[in-house]
Amino acid sequence: MPKQARRYGGQSADERDHERLTRLRAAAIELFGAEGYAAASVERLCSEAKVSTRHYYQLFSNKEDALLDTYSEITSASIANVQLALEKTAGLDITTRLQSAVQAYLDPMLDDARKARIAFVEVVGVSQRVEGIRLQFRNGIVELIQREAAAAVKRGELTPKDFRFRALAFLGAVNVLVHDWSIHPDHVDAGRLSDQLSDLAVELIVQA
C-alpha cells in the first residue's frame, strides 16, 4: 500500500496548501485592493499572509498569478450569484430577471471596495495574459445577456435588436462607474449604485 502522506498539526499537505492559499487571497485583496497591484510585492503578500516565499512559489509562479487567482475568485463568485438569481426568477419577465442578475453580480463587489478595485481597475492593462482572462469573463457576461434577451424575444417581451452592442455598452458603463466609485466610494452609496446600474441595464436592453 502507498505510504500515507505525513501530517503536521493534524493537517495534510493539501490542507496546508489550501490554508496558505486562503491567506494569500486575503492578503491580495488587502494589498491589491487597497494600495494597487503595482505597489505590492510578492514579499509583502507573503508577510501579510504569514506565508514563506518558498511556499508562495509552490502555489504561484509570480505576482501576476496571485492577481489572476484573486480576480478569478472574485468574478467567478459573482457569476455564480447571477446563476442563482436567474434560477430564482425563472418564469418571470425580462426586466425582473435582468435587474436581479445585475444586482447579484455587482453587490458582492460593491460590498467591498477592495474587490471592486481589483475586478474593475487593477486587472486592466497588466499584461496580454491578464487581459485575455478579463475578456473571457466579459464575453461570457455578454453572451449571457444575449441569451436572456433572445429568450425574451421568443416570449414576445422584446423586439429583436443588436443585444451584443447594448450589452457591451452596459458593461462599459459599469466599468467606468464602478471604477469611479472605487476611487470615491463616499460619492454614492453602494446600494444606490447597484440600483442605478440595474436600471441602466433595463434601459439599454429592454426599453431602448
PDB file of N, CA and C in Angstrom, residues 49 56 66 83 87 123 131-132 163-164 166 169 184-185 191 201:
ATOM      1  N   ALA A  49       0.268  37.596   4.554  1.00  0.00           N
ATOM      2  CA  ALA A  49      -0.414  36.303   4.680  1.00  0.00           C
ATOM      3  C   ALA A  49       0.255  35.372   5.679  1.00  0.00           C
ATOM      4  N   TYR A  56       4.992  30.255  -1.167  1.00  0.00           N
ATOM      5  CA  TYR A  56       4.307  31.060  -2.179  1.00  0.00           C
ATOM      6  C   TYR A  56       4.599  30.507  -3.565  1.00  0.00           C
ATOM      7  N   ALA A  66      -0.979  35.547  -8.656  1.00  0.00           N
ATOM      8  CA  ALA A  66      -1.803  35.863  -7.482  1.00  0.00           C
ATOM      9  C   ALA A  66      -2.927  36.822  -7.852  1.00  0.00           C
ATOM     10  N   GLN A  83     -26.165  33.126 -11.620  1.00  0.00           N
ATOM     11  CA  GLN A  83     -26.865  31.882 -11.952  1.00  0.00           C
ATOM     12  C   GLN A  83     -27.955  31.576 -10.931  1.00  0.00           C
ATOM     13  N   GLU A  87     -32.028  31.407 -11.582  1.00  0.00           N
ATOM     14  CA  GLU A  87     -32.836  30.251 -11.173  1.00  0.00           C
ATOM     15  C   GLU A  87     -34.032  30.697 -10.332  1.00  0.00           C
ATOM     16  N   VAL A 123      -6.930  44.945 -12.828  1.00  0.00           N
ATOM     17  CA  VAL A 123      -6.649  43.933 -13.857  1.00  0.00           C
ATOM     18  C   VAL A 123      -6.490  44.540 -15.251  1.00  0.00           C
ATOM     19  N   GLU A 131      -5.289  40.400 -19.625  1.00  0.00           N
ATOM     20  CA  GLU A 131      -6.345  40.973 -20.458  1.00  0.00           C
ATOM     21  C   GLU A 131      -7.162  39.874 -21.130  1.00  0.00           C
ATOM     22  N   GLY A 132      -6.501  38.791 -21.529  1.00  0.00           N
ATOM     23  CA  GLY A 132      -7.212  37.684 -22.140  1.00  0.00           C
ATOM     24  C   GLY A 132      -8.220  37.053 -21.190  1.00  0.00           C
ATOM     25  N   PHE A 163     -28.313  43.110 -29.440  1.00  0.00           N
ATOM     26  CA  PHE A 163     -28.153  42.975 -27.999  1.00  0.00           C
ATOM     27  C   PHE A 163     -26.678  42.903 -27.594  1.00  0.00           C
ATOM     28  N   ARG A 164     -25.824  42.442 -28.484  1.00  0.00           N
ATOM     29  CA  ARG A 164     -24.398  42.416 -28.152  1.00  0.00           C
ATOM     30  C   ARG A 164     -23.874  43.844 -27.977  1.00  0.00           C
ATOM     31  N   ARG A 166     -25.576  46.464 -27.140  1.00  0.00           N
ATOM     32  CA  ARG A 166     -26.161  47.037 -25.934  1.00  0.00           C
ATOM     33  C   ARG A 166     -25.527  46.452 -24.672  1.00  0.00           C
ATOM     34  N   ALA A 169     -22.145  48.090 -24.335  1.00  0.00           N
ATOM     35  CA  ALA A 169     -22.318  49.468 -23.870  1.00  0.00           C
ATOM     36  C   ALA A 169     -22.604  49.489 -22.371  1.00  0.00           C
ATOM     37  N   HIS A 184     -13.847  56.980  -5.269  1.00  0.00           N
ATOM     38  CA  HIS A 184     -14.617  57.921  -4.442  1.00  0.00           C
ATOM     39  C   HIS A 184     -15.857  57.232  -3.877  1.00  0.00           C
ATOM     40  N   PRO A 185     -15.702  56.248  -2.993  1.00  0.00           N
ATOM     41  CA  PRO A 185     -16.862  55.488  -2.504  1.00  0.00           C
ATOM     42  C   PRO A 185     -17.865  56.324  -1.720  1.00  0.00           C
ATOM     43  N   GLY A 191     -25.388  50.572  -2.439  1.00  0.00           N
ATOM     44  CA  GLY A 191     -26.704  50.054  -2.786  1.00  0.00           C
ATOM     45  C   GLY A 191     -27.379  50.893  -3.851  1.00  0.00           C
ATOM     46  N   ALA A 201     -29.275  48.854 -17.086  1.00  0.00           N
ATOM     47  CA  ALA A 201     -29.353  47.629 -17.884  1.00  0.00           C
ATOM     48  C   ALA A 201     -30.723  47.487 -18.529  1.00  0.00           C
TER      49      ALA A 201
END
